[in-house]
Structures are given as C-alpha cells and as structure tokens.
C-alpha cells in the first residue's frame, strides 16, 4: 500500500510538470499506469436495488482529491468489461447509469451489469487507471439466517451499545442516497432475532426504541434488543422510486460506567508450578479485557528475565495467543508460553505475564520448581490390580464361600475326637412320627454315617432296653458333640422327649460349651408355633433348611451348609476298618467305659453296667 501511494504521488507530481524545453505536451500521448484490479474495491449489489461504484484512486485523499484533480485538468473516465466480452467499452451517462464526482451510480442495477469496471484519471501528460469487480446478485442468491430476513448484498456493519445506555442508529449510506434523491428519503426498520426465528418491522411495541425521522433511537438498551437490524432506504429520482437495504449487527456491551481495568485470571497468585527438566513446558496466562472501544486492541505478553520473547536469543521460547471467550464486549484472551527442552538453569529465571489496555496494566509472576519423580503410573497400576484382585476375591468368596470354608476346615480344622472324650459326633432329635422318622433314618442317618463318616446316635435305635428314658436321653446328649434338631410342625408336640433333648442341648451349650446345637428345618414352621426353647435357639443359631428334592444330592447347598456346622472328620484307613467291625469287644468295652465315666461326672446315671457281655449282645 505504501508503494501504491508513493507511485500515485510521483505520477501526480509528474502530471503537473511542464515538458522539458518548453515543448507542448499535446505532441505526445501520455503513458497510462495500470494498477490492475483492486481486490478491496469489489462491490456487490442486489438486483433491482440502487448501487454505486467508487473509484479506488480516490481512496487516499492525500494523494488524489477529486476537487484538486479537476482543478489540475484531470478528467475521470469510466469503462466496463462485461461478462463474456473481450473489449472495454466507455460508459456514457443515461437515466440508469450516471456519474457523480468519483462515483458511478446504477439506479437500479440489473444482472447484465455484472463485470469488471475501470476508472481512469488522465490529463494531457499523465494517466492512471484501476479496475474493480461488480457483482449483481439475485435475491435467491443471498444467504439469509431466517426466511423472514430481507436480502442484503452488502456485509453488515457493527454497532455496540452499552446496557441501560442509549444511542442513535443511522442507516449506512443514507447520506449518499440523499445527494442523488429528488426529495427526502424514507427509511423502514426491521429487527431480526435469528435464535428465535423472529422478524419485526417498526414499531417494536415498546418505548425504549423509537424511530426519529430516518434514524432509530435506543433510549434503554437491553439484552433482548440485540440482533440484526435492517434498514431499507426509499427515494425518488427522475420520477422513479429506488431503494436499497443495509444491515447492522447490534451488540449489547457492558456500560462504560463499570471499571475497565484489565486483569489476569490465570495463573492465580502465589501459584507454584512443577516442571520436569528436559520436557516441554507450557505456561498459561489468561487475561480479562473489559471493552472500552470496539476497535481497541488488547495486549498480553510474556517476559523472561524482563525481556520480551522477540529480544531473547534463545529459540526454545515461543508464545501463542488466542481468544477463548467473549462476553458483552469483554474479551478473554489466552497466551501460552511454550518452552522446548526445559533446562535446570531455567528455574532461576523470572517468568512474568502482563496485560494492558487503555486504562491500566497488570503483571504476575509464575514460580517454578523442579518436579520430584514419583512412580505414579506404577503405583496406579499396582493399586488398580490390587483392587481388581480384591473385587475378584470378594466375588469368588460370595459365590463359593461354603466350598472355601469346607476346604479350609479340611486343611486346618482340628479333629475334635483328639481333644475330647465324646463318643458320638451327632445326636439327632426329631418328632416321633412316621414321616420325620423316615427322613431321619433313610436320609440323615444314611448320608451322615455312610457318606460322610460321622458316628450318629439315634435314641430309638441305640438305647438299651430297660433303662430310664430321661437318664438315657441326657446321657446320649452329654456324650455327643453336636445336637441336630429336626424342626417341623410336629416337633415338641408329640411328647416330652423332644423337649427334653432340646433343653439338654441348649443347657449343655450354654454351660459347658462342649456341645453345639444345629437346627435343621425339615418343613416350614409358623413363628407363633415355636416353643420357648426353639425361639431361644433360633436367635443364636443358624437354620439349615431342607428343600426337598433340591437338597437330596450330596453336592447340594444343604449338605455343604450342614457339614460346616458338623465336626471336622478325619478318619484314617485303620480306624475305618475298626469301626466297620461291629463285633470288636474291646471297642465296645471302651465305649461303655466312656459312657460310665460320663454318667458319673454328670450325675445322671448312678449304676454302672455289670454285664458287658449282655451289652455286647444288645449292641449287636
């Protein structure tokens, strides 16, 4: 642009100079300097609307001024090269195309006007020309936000109004049209809110916005008044009604009464950042710039040891700037200082971020320290694996806790036969009826003795004839490690022996601790039907439920749950053969001796067995 101005100035000065030697300038044709096509002077006009072209040579009044050039003998000529043509043709004034100083008016424009236009300024000794592009658009070629928007070929201008403040809005190019009009132009205003797909023509049904003549006056600016405003100018020229439409983007900003000093949002004060030597370090600085003027340029930058980056010889330092937010005119700008291959000596440098606008200045220092390496990845992975294993173990235990408990007991459990002098593993107490007796003898006894290897005592089977029921019952219970109570609706209602067995087991469990009671629910029992002893036992003991055919298999949950409550059973091969020999007299005598010893200790049996041979025969 500077070379363009200097060349124009040179041509202007040369054009005013006389030819050397007093020779007439009319004898030579002036050389015309062609500036080509201007990329900034292109014009778009809507078909059917009025428009104009301004010669770019007069865009710099310090070089070319229309009045001064006319006084110096320069004449402005217009040419055009329409689409599909190869030759330039001069433009002559007509009712539709007219020249007015440095402008060429199209009133109105048609689609055939699209093409390249050339303005030439010349006199007898100098010539300059420049081209521009004119595009005439149909209404359907204009991109609109909503269907109710009027089509506009010219880009929208911007206006900023402070909240609760006021301002006058004038339609762009209105004064230019007024010069060509035969009377006073009129203006129609529209307000479009694209987010609501709403278009309104003045009046806007409120007192905060009023049209005064051709202008739109804002008395109190609100958020809802933001958006696009369209103004259509109507005027008369030579008996024809002409018009053109312009658009203005109105934005509400914070009022000028609030403080407008810049501030630093990041980094916060007294923040110490950790860095690793040899790594790429990013220092972020975010500044808040309140709006003062829409065209004001905020400043944000980094300094290292008091020097800006352009004055540093170290190429490892660079910065990038971008706008991260925009709020009612206030701008939030981020500046990132990037340090490649951070060195340990960089820790001794001073890093400062600074912000500045027309009202003030602020700076903030960033403190750095070396990061101490911690195996965070390894610790995280280890913790994750540990938590995963714990979760897996929890799930496994929740599903297979019975199997795990039985496995643990088989490995580390203590065989109670080696720590006490009890004779039976299990004493079974049940109601004396045919159904439960069938369940006890054919199911419980068979599995416990034959499959699991426990020694089972059943009173009706193992008691000797002629004894006292009470003494015999208490003796059997005292010589057993577990009392298995088969709970059913008929329990404790078929006689007193079942209650005696239950009471003896609960008392033995509470006093001596050498006997444990196991509750097996054969059939569901209503809570109010339970006797007092059963309710006491149910509070402290778990209940193993028999579920019919589902519990018959040895691998069912019923038998696993029952085995957990029974003693740990470890039977050697010799001991198994010894127990299978039912006629071994020494084993029977030892059992009787243990029985007599237990009876004498509990005080339940006073007479000893005097005829072992008879006992052996009965036991057989």
PDB file of N, CA, C and O in Angstrom, residues 183 224 243 263 311 365 407 528 537:
ATOM      1  N   UNK A 183     -35.955  14.197  -3.377  1.00  0.00           N
ATOM      2  CA  UNK A 183     -36.617  14.650  -2.155  1.00  0.00           C
ATOM      3  C   UNK A 183     -35.965  14.004  -0.945  1.00  0.00           C
ATOM      4  O   UNK A 183     -34.852  13.459  -1.012  1.00  0.00           O
ATOM      5  N   UNK A 224     -32.383  -8.191  25.102  1.00  0.00           N
ATOM      6  CA  UNK A 224     -33.317  -8.667  24.082  1.00  0.00           C
ATOM      7  C   UNK A 224     -33.331  -7.787  22.840  1.00  0.00           C
ATOM      8  O   UNK A 224     -33.908  -8.171  21.826  1.00  0.00           O
ATOM      9  N   UNK A 243     -34.577   2.053  -4.199  1.00  0.00           N
ATOM     10  CA  UNK A 243     -34.344   1.630  -2.808  1.00  0.00           C
ATOM     11  C   UNK A 243     -33.081   0.769  -2.729  1.00  0.00           C
ATOM     12  O   UNK A 243     -32.620   0.221  -3.745  1.00  0.00           O
ATOM     13  N   UNK A 263      -7.293  -7.454  33.844  1.00  0.00           N
ATOM     14  CA  UNK A 263      -6.917  -8.311  34.972  1.00  0.00           C
ATOM     15  C   UNK A 263      -6.430  -9.650  34.448  1.00  0.00           C
ATOM     16  O   UNK A 263      -6.748 -10.049  33.325  1.00  0.00           O
ATOM     17  N   UNK A 311      13.172 -10.301  21.934  1.00  0.00           N
ATOM     18  CA  UNK A 311      14.506  -9.838  22.289  1.00  0.00           C
ATOM     19  C   UNK A 311      15.370 -10.940  22.886  1.00  0.00           C
ATOM     20  O   UNK A 311      16.526 -10.688  23.249  1.00  0.00           O
ATOM     21  N   UNK A 365       3.823 -12.875  38.270  1.00  0.00           N
ATOM     22  CA  UNK A 365       4.967 -13.773  38.134  1.00  0.00           C
ATOM     23  C   UNK A 365       4.542 -15.218  38.332  1.00  0.00           C
ATOM     24  O   UNK A 365       3.683 -15.521  39.164  1.00  0.00           O
ATOM     25  N   UNK A 407     -13.096 -76.314  52.445  1.00  0.00           N
ATOM     26  CA  UNK A 407     -11.710 -76.607  52.080  1.00  0.00           C
ATOM     27  C   UNK A 407     -10.750 -76.170  53.182  1.00  0.00           C
ATOM     28  O   UNK A 407      -9.794 -76.890  53.518  1.00  0.00           O
ATOM     29  N   UNK A 528     -45.269 -68.282  65.537  1.00  0.00           N
ATOM     30  CA  UNK A 528     -46.009 -68.378  66.801  1.00  0.00           C
ATOM     31  C   UNK A 528     -46.129 -69.809  67.290  1.00  0.00           C
ATOM     32  O   UNK A 528     -46.504 -70.044  68.444  1.00  0.00           O
ATOM     33  N   UNK A 537     -33.174 -70.825  70.817  1.00  0.00           N
ATOM     34  CA  UNK A 537     -32.129 -71.396  69.957  1.00  0.00           C
ATOM     35  C   UNK A 537     -32.057 -70.687  68.610  1.00  0.00           C
ATOM     36  O   UNK A 537     -30.963 -70.484  68.055  1.00  0.00           O
TER      37      UNK A 537
END
